[in-house]
Amino acid sequence: MTRRDRWRTGAVTFGAAVVLALTACTGGGSTPDTAPEGRPAGAGPTEDGAAPAAFPGLYLAADVVPVESSDTRITLASGRRCRDLSAMLAAGQWHRVDRLTFGTLGSAEVALLAGFGGVAGDLLRRGDRLIFAGLEGDPACTATVAEVTRGEIGIEGRGLPGASPGWVATTRCYRSKADGALTVSLYFDTKAKVGGQGQVVLTRSGDRYQVDDDTSALTLVLLRHSGRYLTSMSAVYAEPNRRPAGLSQLVAGDSFRAEVTVRDGTADRPAGTVEIAGLADESRGGAVSVSLPFACAHVTEIR
């Protein structure tokens, strides 16, 4: 089996999702004055078990059970529908500021194609912190909540903003047992109102990574919008027969080159920056360069 085949086994490319979506807005939330029935995530144990401490102020009802937890990620199991679990997470001290849904294309298969195996994704904020909650498994919904990376994002090219403050939600990371290749799926948005999503495969040499030289292993989509990225992309999925003017599929061009910098001390949870140049914008023409921070809160091993 080739490296490309192993990568497809772990995560189907987002580029296929865009084709599927297009051929087949500001989001917001409020925080009530009082917390719902339940417990704050940093409040200590209850009779149902210890509450997670990773995200203080995240309120959990007694029937929502933490099944996996670290300082940057938590997985919550429940018997609730995803819309109810989403409402609960946004009803505590964390405000929902953006939300991704898949509209009429909201199947688990399409969500996996989009780089994250769920039915919805919520971006939540408390103070200066951002977290992303991926929801999957209706009617018994599971939420995977992870820290979001904040920092400068570079998007260079005709009509693009260059460097702009923004956020990146690294939603899935897969590592191949065969050769150590790491597939990273992510969503991002910038203050300049250009966001995107995609996947990149990083090959491993010892404790270091580099961008896979098989450029077909890279998929990346940009969306110029007037509100927030996740809400705007939800509108794209809701109208699969209409291609918005601001949507661009980026592919490797003739001058494609890329590199990745991984911070020290992150072997188990790789984090760093991916820089990609020589991308071709299929919709508008011209070359595009992208620089994105990423942080894997958890890495799943695949064959």
PDB file of C-alpha atoms in Angstrom:
ATOM      1  CA  MET A   1       0.000   0.000   0.000  1.00  0.00           C
ATOM      2  CA  THR A   2       1.342   3.430  -0.938  1.00  0.00           C
ATOM      3  CA  ARG A   3       1.675   6.381   1.416  1.00  0.00           C
ATOM      4  CA  ARG A   4      -1.213   8.001  -0.426  1.00  0.00           C
ATOM      5  CA  ASP A   5      -3.412   4.927   0.139  1.00  0.00           C
ATOM      6  CA  ARG A   6      -2.552   4.828   3.848  1.00  0.00           C
ATOM      7  CA  TRP A   7      -3.423   8.485   4.154  1.00  0.00           C
ATOM      8  CA  ARG A   8      -6.804   7.930   2.524  1.00  0.00           C
ATOM      9  CA  THR A   9      -7.495   5.128   4.979  1.00  0.00           C
ATOM     10  CA  GLY A  10      -7.072   7.532   7.893  1.00  0.00           C
ATOM     11  CA  ALA A  11      -9.023  10.527   6.548  1.00  0.00           C
ATOM     12  CA  VAL A  12     -10.758  11.176   3.226  1.00  0.00           C
ATOM     13  CA  THR A  13      -9.651  14.410   1.588  1.00  0.00           C
ATOM     14  CA  PHE A  14     -11.602  17.579   2.126  1.00  0.00           C
ATOM     15  CA  GLY A  15     -11.324  18.392  -1.550  1.00  0.00           C
ATOM     16  CA  ALA A  16     -13.771  15.584  -2.295  1.00  0.00           C
ATOM     17  CA  ALA A  17     -16.201  17.102   0.189  1.00  0.00           C
ATOM     18  CA  VAL A  18     -16.147  20.451  -1.581  1.00  0.00           C
ATOM     19  CA  VAL A  19     -16.849  18.794  -4.919  1.00  0.00           C
ATOM     20  CA  LEU A  20     -19.689  16.837  -3.323  1.00  0.00           C
ATOM     21  CA  ALA A  21     -21.112  19.885  -1.591  1.00  0.00           C
ATOM     22  CA  LEU A  22     -20.996  22.130  -4.638  1.00  0.00           C
ATOM     23  CA  THR A  23     -22.274  19.647  -7.170  1.00  0.00           C
ATOM     24  CA  ALA A  24     -24.966  17.544  -5.549  1.00  0.00           C
ATOM     25  CA  CYS A  25     -23.512  35.403   8.230  1.00  0.00           C
ATOM     26  CA  THR A  26     -22.399  35.788  11.355  1.00  0.00           C
ATOM     27  CA  GLY A  27     -22.954  33.226  14.105  1.00  0.00           C
ATOM     28  CA  GLY A  28     -23.399  34.069  17.735  1.00  0.00           C
ATOM     29  CA  GLY A  29     -24.441  32.771  21.093  1.00  0.00           C
ATOM     30  CA  SER A  30     -25.587  34.111  24.406  1.00  0.00           C
ATOM     31  CA  THR A  31     -24.747  33.257  27.958  1.00  0.00           C
ATOM     32  CA  PRO A  32     -27.561  33.124  30.523  1.00  0.00           C
ATOM     33  CA  ASP A  33     -27.201  34.845  33.905  1.00  0.00           C
ATOM     34  CA  THR A  34     -27.397  31.510  35.696  1.00  0.00           C
ATOM     35  CA  ALA A  35     -25.795  28.187  34.860  1.00  0.00           C
ATOM     36  CA  PRO A  36     -27.956  25.219  33.803  1.00  0.00           C
ATOM     37  CA  GLU A  37     -28.439  22.265  36.084  1.00  0.00           C
ATOM     38  CA  GLY A  38     -25.124  20.430  36.143  1.00  0.00           C
ATOM     39  CA  ARG A  39     -21.582  21.192  37.250  1.00  0.00           C
ATOM     40  CA  PRO A  40     -18.737  23.459  36.118  1.00  0.00           C
ATOM     41  CA  ALA A  41     -15.941  21.426  34.597  1.00  0.00           C
ATOM     42  CA  GLY A  42     -13.432  22.708  37.126  1.00  0.00           C
ATOM     43  CA  ALA A  43     -15.600  22.211  40.185  1.00  0.00           C
ATOM     44  CA  GLY A  44     -14.345  18.817  41.291  1.00  0.00           C
ATOM     45  CA  PRO A  45     -15.938  15.381  41.456  1.00  0.00           C
ATOM     46  CA  THR A  46     -19.613  14.481  41.622  1.00  0.00           C
ATOM     47  CA  GLU A  47     -21.266  11.151  42.399  1.00  0.00           C
ATOM     48  CA  ASP A  48     -21.041  10.407  38.670  1.00  0.00           C
ATOM     49  CA  GLY A  49     -17.245  10.793  38.645  1.00  0.00           C
ATOM     50  CA  ALA A  50     -14.571  13.482  38.594  1.00  0.00           C
ATOM     51  CA  ALA A  51     -15.358  16.539  36.530  1.00  0.00           C
ATOM     52  CA  PRO A  52     -12.681  17.467  33.974  1.00  0.00           C
ATOM     53  CA  ALA A  53     -10.435  20.396  34.876  1.00  0.00           C
ATOM     54  CA  ALA A  54      -9.170  21.252  31.379  1.00  0.00           C
ATOM     55  CA  PHE A  55     -11.834  23.893  30.677  1.00  0.00           C
ATOM     56  CA  PRO A  56     -13.109  25.593  33.856  1.00  0.00           C
ATOM     57  CA  GLY A  57     -16.560  27.091  33.423  1.00  0.00           C
ATOM     58  CA  LEU A  58     -17.707  24.468  30.914  1.00  0.00           C
ATOM     59  CA  TYR A  59     -20.926  23.209  32.483  1.00  0.00           C
ATOM     60  CA  LEU A  60     -21.790  19.538  32.225  1.00  0.00           C
ATOM     61  CA  ALA A  61     -25.076  17.931  33.213  1.00  0.00           C
ATOM     62  CA  ALA A  62     -24.833  14.820  35.343  1.00  0.00           C
ATOM     63  CA  ASP A  63     -25.645  12.535  32.394  1.00  0.00           C
ATOM     64  CA  VAL A  64     -22.651  13.810  30.365  1.00  0.00           C
ATOM     65  CA  VAL A  65     -19.595  11.693  31.146  1.00  0.00           C
ATOM     66  CA  PRO A  66     -15.941  12.603  30.471  1.00  0.00           C
ATOM     67  CA  VAL A  67     -14.367   9.499  28.906  1.00  0.00           C
ATOM     68  CA  GLU A  68     -10.971  10.952  27.978  1.00  0.00           C
ATOM     69  CA  SER A  69      -9.219  14.080  29.194  1.00  0.00           C
ATOM     70  CA  SER A  70      -5.944  15.998  28.990  1.00  0.00           C
ATOM     71  CA  ASP A  71      -4.934  19.603  29.599  1.00  0.00           C
ATOM     72  CA  THR A  72      -5.926  20.572  26.018  1.00  0.00           C
ATOM     73  CA  ARG A  73      -8.653  18.084  25.054  1.00  0.00           C
ATOM     74  CA  ILE A  74     -11.662  16.288  26.511  1.00  0.00           C
ATOM     75  CA  THR A  75     -14.119  13.759  25.088  1.00  0.00           C
ATOM     76  CA  LEU A  76     -17.643  13.796  26.503  1.00  0.00           C
ATOM     77  CA  ALA A  77     -20.130  10.946  26.055  1.00  0.00           C
ATOM     78  CA  SER A  78     -23.877  11.408  26.429  1.00  0.00           C
ATOM     79  CA  GLY A  79     -27.243   9.953  25.531  1.00  0.00           C
ATOM     80  CA  ARG A  80     -28.383  13.329  24.230  1.00  0.00           C
ATOM     81  CA  ARG A  81     -28.941  14.447  20.683  1.00  0.00           C
ATOM     82  CA  CYS A  82     -26.150  16.647  19.365  1.00  0.00           C
ATOM     83  CA  ARG A  83     -28.291  19.777  19.258  1.00  0.00           C
ATOM     84  CA  ASP A  84     -29.059  19.328  22.972  1.00  0.00           C
ATOM     85  CA  LEU A  85     -25.438  18.647  23.890  1.00  0.00           C
ATOM     86  CA  SER A  86     -24.395  21.703  21.881  1.00  0.00           C
ATOM     87  CA  ALA A  87     -26.915  23.882  23.729  1.00  0.00           C
ATOM     88  CA  MET A  88     -25.639  22.636  27.074  1.00  0.00           C
ATOM     89  CA  LEU A  89     -21.993  23.403  26.261  1.00  0.00           C
ATOM     90  CA  ALA A  90     -22.946  26.934  25.172  1.00  0.00           C
ATOM     91  CA  ALA A  91     -25.136  27.607  28.209  1.00  0.00           C
ATOM     92  CA  GLY A  92     -22.378  27.929  30.790  1.00  0.00           C
ATOM     93  CA  GLN A  93     -19.491  30.390  30.995  1.00  0.00           C
ATOM     94  CA  TRP A  94     -18.364  29.662  27.433  1.00  0.00           C
ATOM     95  CA  HIS A  95     -20.070  31.730  24.701  1.00  0.00           C
ATOM     96  CA  ARG A  96     -20.726  30.154  21.305  1.00  0.00           C
ATOM     97  CA  VAL A  97     -19.203  32.533  18.749  1.00  0.00           C
ATOM     98  CA  ASP A  98     -19.418  30.451  15.564  1.00  0.00           C
ATOM     99  CA  ARG A  99     -20.950  27.177  14.419  1.00  0.00           C
ATOM    100  CA  LEU A 100     -20.470  24.740  11.522  1.00  0.00           C
ATOM    101  CA  THR A 101     -23.352  22.603  10.261  1.00  0.00           C
ATOM    102  CA  PHE A 102     -23.763  20.574   7.094  1.00  0.00           C
ATOM    103  CA  GLY A 103     -27.365  21.457   6.169  1.00  0.00           C
ATOM    104  CA  THR A 104     -29.069  18.951   3.887  1.00  0.00           C
ATOM    105  CA  LEU A 105     -25.672  17.266   3.501  1.00  0.00           C
ATOM    106  CA  GLY A 106     -25.411  16.609   7.243  1.00  0.00           C
ATOM    107  CA  SER A 107     -24.524  12.931   7.094  1.00  0.00           C
ATOM    108  CA  ALA A 108     -21.599  11.440   8.975  1.00  0.00           C
ATOM    109  CA  GLU A 109     -19.968  10.576   5.633  1.00  0.00           C
ATOM    110  CA  VAL A 110     -20.013  14.174   4.411  1.00  0.00           C
ATOM    111  CA  ALA A 111     -18.782  15.418   7.768  1.00  0.00           C
ATOM    112  CA  LEU A 112     -15.852  13.000   7.586  1.00  0.00           C
ATOM    113  CA  LEU A 113     -15.085  14.232   4.080  1.00  0.00           C
ATOM    114  CA  ALA A 114     -14.918  17.728   5.508  1.00  0.00           C
ATOM    115  CA  GLY A 115     -12.089  16.691   7.788  1.00  0.00           C
ATOM    116  CA  PHE A 116     -13.990  16.052  10.987  1.00  0.00           C
ATOM    117  CA  GLY A 117     -16.301  13.118  11.640  1.00  0.00           C
ATOM    118  CA  GLY A 118     -19.265  14.883  13.170  1.00  0.00           C
ATOM    119  CA  VAL A 119     -22.620  16.493  12.528  1.00  0.00           C
ATOM    120  CA  ALA A 120     -21.684  19.960  13.799  1.00  0.00           C
ATOM    121  CA  GLY A 121     -18.825  21.976  15.240  1.00  0.00           C
ATOM    122  CA  ASP A 122     -19.053  24.774  17.798  1.00  0.00           C
ATOM    123  CA  LEU A 123     -16.448  27.472  18.419  1.00  0.00           C
ATOM    124  CA  LEU A 124     -16.721  28.613  22.059  1.00  0.00           C
ATOM    125  CA  ARG A 125     -15.012  31.479  23.868  1.00  0.00           C
ATOM    126  CA  ARG A 126     -14.346  32.361  27.485  1.00  0.00           C
ATOM    127  CA  GLY A 127     -12.224  35.468  27.973  1.00  0.00           C
ATOM    128  CA  ASP A 128      -9.206  35.123  25.679  1.00  0.00           C
ATOM    129  CA  ARG A 129      -9.536  31.343  25.292  1.00  0.00           C
ATOM    130  CA  LEU A 130     -11.155  29.578  22.348  1.00  0.00           C
ATOM    131  CA  ILE A 131     -12.176  25.929  22.143  1.00  0.00           C
ATOM    132  CA  PHE A 132     -13.715  23.876  19.348  1.00  0.00           C
ATOM    133  CA  ALA A 133     -16.334  21.214  20.118  1.00  0.00           C
ATOM    134  CA  GLY A 134     -16.817  18.577  17.426  1.00  0.00           C
ATOM    135  CA  LEU A 135     -20.171  16.806  17.801  1.00  0.00           C
ATOM    136  CA  GLU A 136     -20.894  13.365  16.394  1.00  0.00           C
ATOM    137  CA  GLY A 137     -22.974  10.242  16.876  1.00  0.00           C
ATOM    138  CA  ASP A 138     -26.630  11.272  16.906  1.00  0.00           C
ATOM    139  CA  PRO A 139     -28.805  10.230  18.677  1.00  0.00           C
ATOM    140  CA  ALA A 140     -26.230   9.412  21.399  1.00  0.00           C
ATOM    141  CA  CYS A 141     -23.922  12.359  20.819  1.00  0.00           C
ATOM    142  CA  THR A 142     -20.232  12.590  21.720  1.00  0.00           C
ATOM    143  CA  ALA A 143     -18.399  15.910  21.942  1.00  0.00           C
ATOM    144  CA  THR A 144     -14.644  16.226  21.454  1.00  0.00           C
ATOM    145  CA  VAL A 145     -13.552  19.564  22.889  1.00  0.00           C
ATOM    146  CA  ALA A 146     -10.041  20.887  22.205  1.00  0.00           C
ATOM    147  CA  GLU A 147      -8.073  24.086  22.656  1.00  0.00           C
ATOM    148  CA  VAL A 148      -7.899  26.370  19.607  1.00  0.00           C
ATOM    149  CA  THR A 149      -4.611  27.936  18.506  1.00  0.00           C
ATOM    150  CA  ARG A 150      -4.554  31.751  18.329  1.00  0.00           C
ATOM    151  CA  GLY A 151      -1.932  33.656  16.367  1.00  0.00           C
ATOM    152  CA  GLU A 152      -0.918  35.167  13.056  1.00  0.00           C
ATOM    153  CA  ILE A 153      -2.112  33.467   9.882  1.00  0.00           C
ATOM    154  CA  GLY A 154      -0.522  34.282   6.548  1.00  0.00           C
ATOM    155  CA  ILE A 155      -2.597  34.197   3.326  1.00  0.00           C
ATOM    156  CA  GLU A 156      -0.688  35.846   0.504  1.00  0.00           C
ATOM    157  CA  GLY A 157      -1.952  36.312  -3.058  1.00  0.00           C
ATOM    158  CA  ARG A 158      -4.101  38.476  -5.280  1.00  0.00           C
ATOM    159  CA  GLY A 159      -6.973  39.946  -3.259  1.00  0.00           C
ATOM    160  CA  LEU A 160      -5.825  38.205  -0.077  1.00  0.00           C
ATOM    161  CA  PRO A 161      -4.957  39.906   3.221  1.00  0.00           C
ATOM    162  CA  GLY A 162      -1.408  38.721   3.899  1.00  0.00           C
ATOM    163  CA  ALA A 163      -0.709  38.390   7.625  1.00  0.00           C
ATOM    164  CA  SER A 164      -3.748  38.658   9.876  1.00  0.00           C
ATOM    165  CA  PRO A 165      -4.605  37.615  13.456  1.00  0.00           C
ATOM    166  CA  GLY A 166      -6.797  34.548  13.587  1.00  0.00           C
ATOM    167  CA  TRP A 167      -7.535  31.125  15.038  1.00  0.00           C
ATOM    168  CA  VAL A 168      -6.901  27.542  13.920  1.00  0.00           C
ATOM    169  CA  ALA A 169      -8.885  24.553  15.188  1.00  0.00           C
ATOM    170  CA  THR A 170      -6.890  21.358  14.642  1.00  0.00           C
ATOM    171  CA  THR A 171      -9.764  18.892  14.643  1.00  0.00           C
ATOM    172  CA  ARG A 172      -8.133  15.564  13.770  1.00  0.00           C
ATOM    173  CA  CYS A 173      -4.596  14.174  13.684  1.00  0.00           C
ATOM    174  CA  TYR A 174      -3.797  10.692  12.360  1.00  0.00           C
ATOM    175  CA  ARG A 175      -0.397   9.003  12.420  1.00  0.00           C
ATOM    176  CA  SER A 176       0.388   6.056  10.156  1.00  0.00           C
ATOM    177  CA  LYS A 177       1.973   3.141  12.005  1.00  0.00           C
ATOM    178  CA  ALA A 178       3.632   2.089   8.769  1.00  0.00           C
ATOM    179  CA  ASP A 179       5.784   5.178   8.119  1.00  0.00           C
ATOM    180  CA  GLY A 180       4.905   7.728  10.813  1.00  0.00           C
ATOM    181  CA  ALA A 181       3.182  10.125   8.374  1.00  0.00           C
ATOM    182  CA  LEU A 182       0.912  12.556  10.213  1.00  0.00           C
ATOM    183  CA  THR A 183      -2.358  13.763   8.650  1.00  0.00           C
ATOM    184  CA  VAL A 184      -3.613  17.041  10.126  1.00  0.00           C
ATOM    185  CA  SER A 185      -7.173  18.334   9.574  1.00  0.00           C
ATOM    186  CA  LEU A 186      -8.055  21.896  10.490  1.00  0.00           C
ATOM    187  CA  TYR A 187     -10.393  24.861  10.228  1.00  0.00           C
ATOM    188  CA  PHE A 188      -9.293  28.495  10.503  1.00  0.00           C
ATOM    189  CA  ASP A 189     -10.494  32.081  10.257  1.00  0.00           C
ATOM    190  CA  THR A 190      -8.858  35.505  10.287  1.00  0.00           C
ATOM    191  CA  LYS A 191      -9.737  39.016  11.391  1.00  0.00           C
ATOM    192  CA  ALA A 192      -9.441  39.921   7.702  1.00  0.00           C
ATOM    193  CA  LYS A 193     -12.477  37.674   7.008  1.00  0.00           C
ATOM    194  CA  VAL A 194     -10.729  35.044   4.955  1.00  0.00           C
ATOM    195  CA  GLY A 195     -11.063  31.566   6.447  1.00  0.00           C
ATOM    196  CA  GLY A 196     -10.600  28.034   5.284  1.00  0.00           C
ATOM    197  CA  GLN A 197     -10.234  24.359   5.992  1.00  0.00           C
ATOM    198  CA  GLY A 198      -8.268  21.417   4.736  1.00  0.00           C
ATOM    199  CA  GLN A 199      -5.783  18.644   5.374  1.00  0.00           C
ATOM    200  CA  VAL A 200      -2.034  18.278   5.063  1.00  0.00           C
ATOM    201  CA  VAL A 201       0.153  15.197   5.372  1.00  0.00           C
ATOM    202  CA  LEU A 202       3.453  15.548   7.220  1.00  0.00           C
ATOM    203  CA  THR A 203       6.154  12.922   6.927  1.00  0.00           C
ATOM    204  CA  ARG A 204       8.287  12.076   9.916  1.00  0.00           C
ATOM    205  CA  SER A 205      12.039  11.638  10.194  1.00  0.00           C
ATOM    206  CA  GLY A 206      12.969  10.942  13.804  1.00  0.00           C
ATOM    207  CA  ASP A 207      11.317  13.666  15.868  1.00  0.00           C
ATOM    208  CA  ARG A 208      11.023  16.055  12.913  1.00  0.00           C
ATOM    209  CA  TYR A 209       8.331  16.505  10.255  1.00  0.00           C
ATOM    210  CA  GLN A 210       8.235  17.847   6.718  1.00  0.00           C
ATOM    211  CA  VAL A 211       5.403  18.355   4.256  1.00  0.00           C
ATOM    212  CA  ASP A 212       4.787  15.254   2.150  1.00  0.00           C
ATOM    213  CA  ASP A 213       6.411  15.635  -1.268  1.00  0.00           C
ATOM    214  CA  ASP A 214       3.338  13.965  -2.814  1.00  0.00           C
ATOM    215  CA  THR A 215       1.488  17.235  -3.369  1.00  0.00           C
ATOM    216  CA  SER A 216      -1.800  15.439  -4.029  1.00  0.00           C
ATOM    217  CA  ALA A 217      -1.857  14.712  -0.275  1.00  0.00           C
ATOM    218  CA  LEU A 218      -2.616  18.397   0.374  1.00  0.00           C
ATOM    219  CA  THR A 219      -6.141  19.840   0.176  1.00  0.00           C
ATOM    220  CA  LEU A 220      -7.029  23.405   1.089  1.00  0.00           C
ATOM    221  CA  VAL A 221     -10.087  25.622   0.577  1.00  0.00           C
ATOM    222  CA  LEU A 222     -10.387  29.369   1.238  1.00  0.00           C
ATOM    223  CA  LEU A 223     -13.588  31.343   1.734  1.00  0.00           C
ATOM    224  CA  ARG A 224     -13.804  35.139   1.610  1.00  0.00           C
ATOM    225  CA  HIS A 225     -16.790  36.071   3.766  1.00  0.00           C
ATOM    226  CA  SER A 226     -18.480  38.989   5.503  1.00  0.00           C
ATOM    227  CA  GLY A 227     -19.262  37.395   8.854  1.00  0.00           C
ATOM    228  CA  ARG A 228     -17.578  34.390  10.449  1.00  0.00           C
ATOM    229  CA  TYR A 229     -16.083  31.435   8.662  1.00  0.00           C
ATOM    230  CA  LEU A 230     -17.956  28.468  10.168  1.00  0.00           C
ATOM    231  CA  THR A 231     -21.355  30.120   9.764  1.00  0.00           C
ATOM    232  CA  SER A 232     -20.481  31.204   6.232  1.00  0.00           C
ATOM    233  CA  MET A 233     -19.306  27.705   5.303  1.00  0.00           C
ATOM    234  CA  SER A 234     -22.504  26.276   6.777  1.00  0.00           C
ATOM    235  CA  ALA A 235     -24.402  28.396   4.244  1.00  0.00           C
ATOM    236  CA  VAL A 236     -22.303  26.821   1.478  1.00  0.00           C
ATOM    237  CA  TYR A 237     -23.283  23.321   2.625  1.00  0.00           C
ATOM    238  CA  ALA A 238     -26.926  24.396   2.960  1.00  0.00           C
ATOM    239  CA  GLU A 239     -27.059  25.346  -0.744  1.00  0.00           C
ATOM    240  CA  PRO A 240     -24.995  22.661  -2.511  1.00  0.00           C
ATOM    241  CA  ASN A 241     -26.031  23.786  -5.999  1.00  0.00           C
ATOM    242  CA  ARG A 242     -24.759  27.346  -5.540  1.00  0.00           C
ATOM    243  CA  ARG A 243     -21.039  28.065  -5.564  1.00  0.00           C
ATOM    244  CA  PRO A 244     -20.331  31.295  -3.670  1.00  0.00           C
ATOM    245  CA  ALA A 245     -18.065  33.823  -5.365  1.00  0.00           C
ATOM    246  CA  GLY A 246     -15.670  33.865  -2.400  1.00  0.00           C
ATOM    247  CA  LEU A 247     -14.894  30.135  -2.377  1.00  0.00           C
ATOM    248  CA  SER A 248     -11.531  28.980  -3.769  1.00  0.00           C
ATOM    249  CA  GLN A 249     -10.009  25.520  -4.075  1.00  0.00           C
ATOM    250  CA  LEU A 250      -6.214  25.651  -3.809  1.00  0.00           C
ATOM    251  CA  VAL A 251      -4.060  23.053  -5.539  1.00  0.00           C
ATOM    252  CA  ALA A 252      -0.333  22.509  -5.823  1.00  0.00           C
ATOM    253  CA  GLY A 253       1.127  24.612  -8.636  1.00  0.00           C
ATOM    254  CA  ASP A 254       4.324  24.233 -10.632  1.00  0.00           C
ATOM    255  CA  SER A 255       6.337  26.117  -8.001  1.00  0.00           C
ATOM    256  CA  PHE A 256       4.853  24.266  -5.021  1.00  0.00           C
ATOM    257  CA  ARG A 257       7.073  24.128  -1.953  1.00  0.00           C
ATOM    258  CA  ALA A 258       6.313  23.697   1.730  1.00  0.00           C
ATOM    259  CA  GLU A 259       7.900  23.151   5.100  1.00  0.00           C
ATOM    260  CA  VAL A 260       6.827  22.582   8.685  1.00  0.00           C
ATOM    261  CA  THR A 261       8.330  23.787  11.951  1.00  0.00           C
ATOM    262  CA  VAL A 262       7.450  21.716  15.036  1.00  0.00           C
ATOM    263  CA  ARG A 263       8.095  23.140  18.494  1.00  0.00           C
ATOM    264  CA  ASP A 264      10.384  21.243  20.853  1.00  0.00           C
ATOM    265  CA  GLY A 265       8.810  18.941  23.412  1.00  0.00           C
ATOM    266  CA  THR A 266       5.722  18.059  21.363  1.00  0.00           C
ATOM    267  CA  ALA A 267       6.548  14.567  20.087  1.00  0.00           C
ATOM    268  CA  ASP A 268       3.306  13.050  21.420  1.00  0.00           C
ATOM    269  CA  ARG A 269       1.161  16.061  20.505  1.00  0.00           C
ATOM    270  CA  PRO A 270       2.864  17.767  17.540  1.00  0.00           C
ATOM    271  CA  ALA A 271       2.387  21.523  17.278  1.00  0.00           C
ATOM    272  CA  GLY A 272       4.029  24.136  15.118  1.00  0.00           C
ATOM    273  CA  THR A 273       3.579  25.970  11.814  1.00  0.00           C
ATOM    274  CA  VAL A 274       3.005  24.761   8.259  1.00  0.00           C
ATOM    275  CA  GLU A 275       4.142  27.102   5.477  1.00  0.00           C
ATOM    276  CA  ILE A 276       3.039  26.371   1.920  1.00  0.00           C
ATOM    277  CA  ALA A 277       3.952  28.383  -1.178  1.00  0.00           C
ATOM    278  CA  GLY A 278       3.223  27.900  -4.858  1.00  0.00           C
ATOM    279  CA  LEU A 279      -0.454  27.040  -4.489  1.00  0.00           C
ATOM    280  CA  ALA A 280      -2.682  27.748  -7.496  1.00  0.00           C
ATOM    281  CA  ASP A 281      -6.137  29.273  -7.030  1.00  0.00           C
ATOM    282  CA  GLU A 282      -8.365  27.322  -9.416  1.00  0.00           C
ATOM    283  CA  SER A 283     -11.208  29.848  -9.165  1.00  0.00           C
ATOM    284  CA  ARG A 284      -9.432  33.208  -9.432  1.00  0.00           C
ATOM    285  CA  GLY A 285      -6.048  32.316 -10.849  1.00  0.00           C
ATOM    286  CA  GLY A 286      -2.694  33.393  -9.485  1.00  0.00           C
ATOM    287  CA  ALA A 287      -0.364  31.952  -6.856  1.00  0.00           C
ATOM    288  CA  VAL A 288      -1.198  31.725  -3.161  1.00  0.00           C
ATOM    289  CA  SER A 289       0.974  31.163  -0.086  1.00  0.00           C
ATOM    290  CA  VAL A 290      -0.404  30.077   3.294  1.00  0.00           C
ATOM    291  CA  SER A 291       1.147  29.948   6.762  1.00  0.00           C
ATOM    292  CA  LEU A 292      -0.881  28.199   9.470  1.00  0.00           C
ATOM    293  CA  PRO A 293      -0.147  27.289  13.080  1.00  0.00           C
ATOM    294  CA  PHE A 294      -1.451  23.897  14.205  1.00  0.00           C
ATOM    295  CA  ALA A 295      -1.592  21.904  17.437  1.00  0.00           C
ATOM    296  CA  CYS A 296      -2.589  18.243  17.734  1.00  0.00           C
ATOM    297  CA  ALA A 297      -4.274  17.751  21.106  1.00  0.00           C
ATOM    298  CA  HIS A 298      -4.440  14.005  20.389  1.00  0.00           C
ATOM    299  CA  VAL A 299      -2.940  11.747  17.718  1.00  0.00           C
ATOM    300  CA  THR A 300      -4.802   8.614  16.571  1.00  0.00           C
ATOM    301  CA  GLU A 301      -2.630   5.766  15.302  1.00  0.00           C
ATOM    302  CA  ILE A 302      -3.804   4.065  12.100  1.00  0.00           C
ATOM    303  CA  ARG A 303      -2.478   1.120  10.115  1.00  0.00           C
TER     304      ARG A 303
END
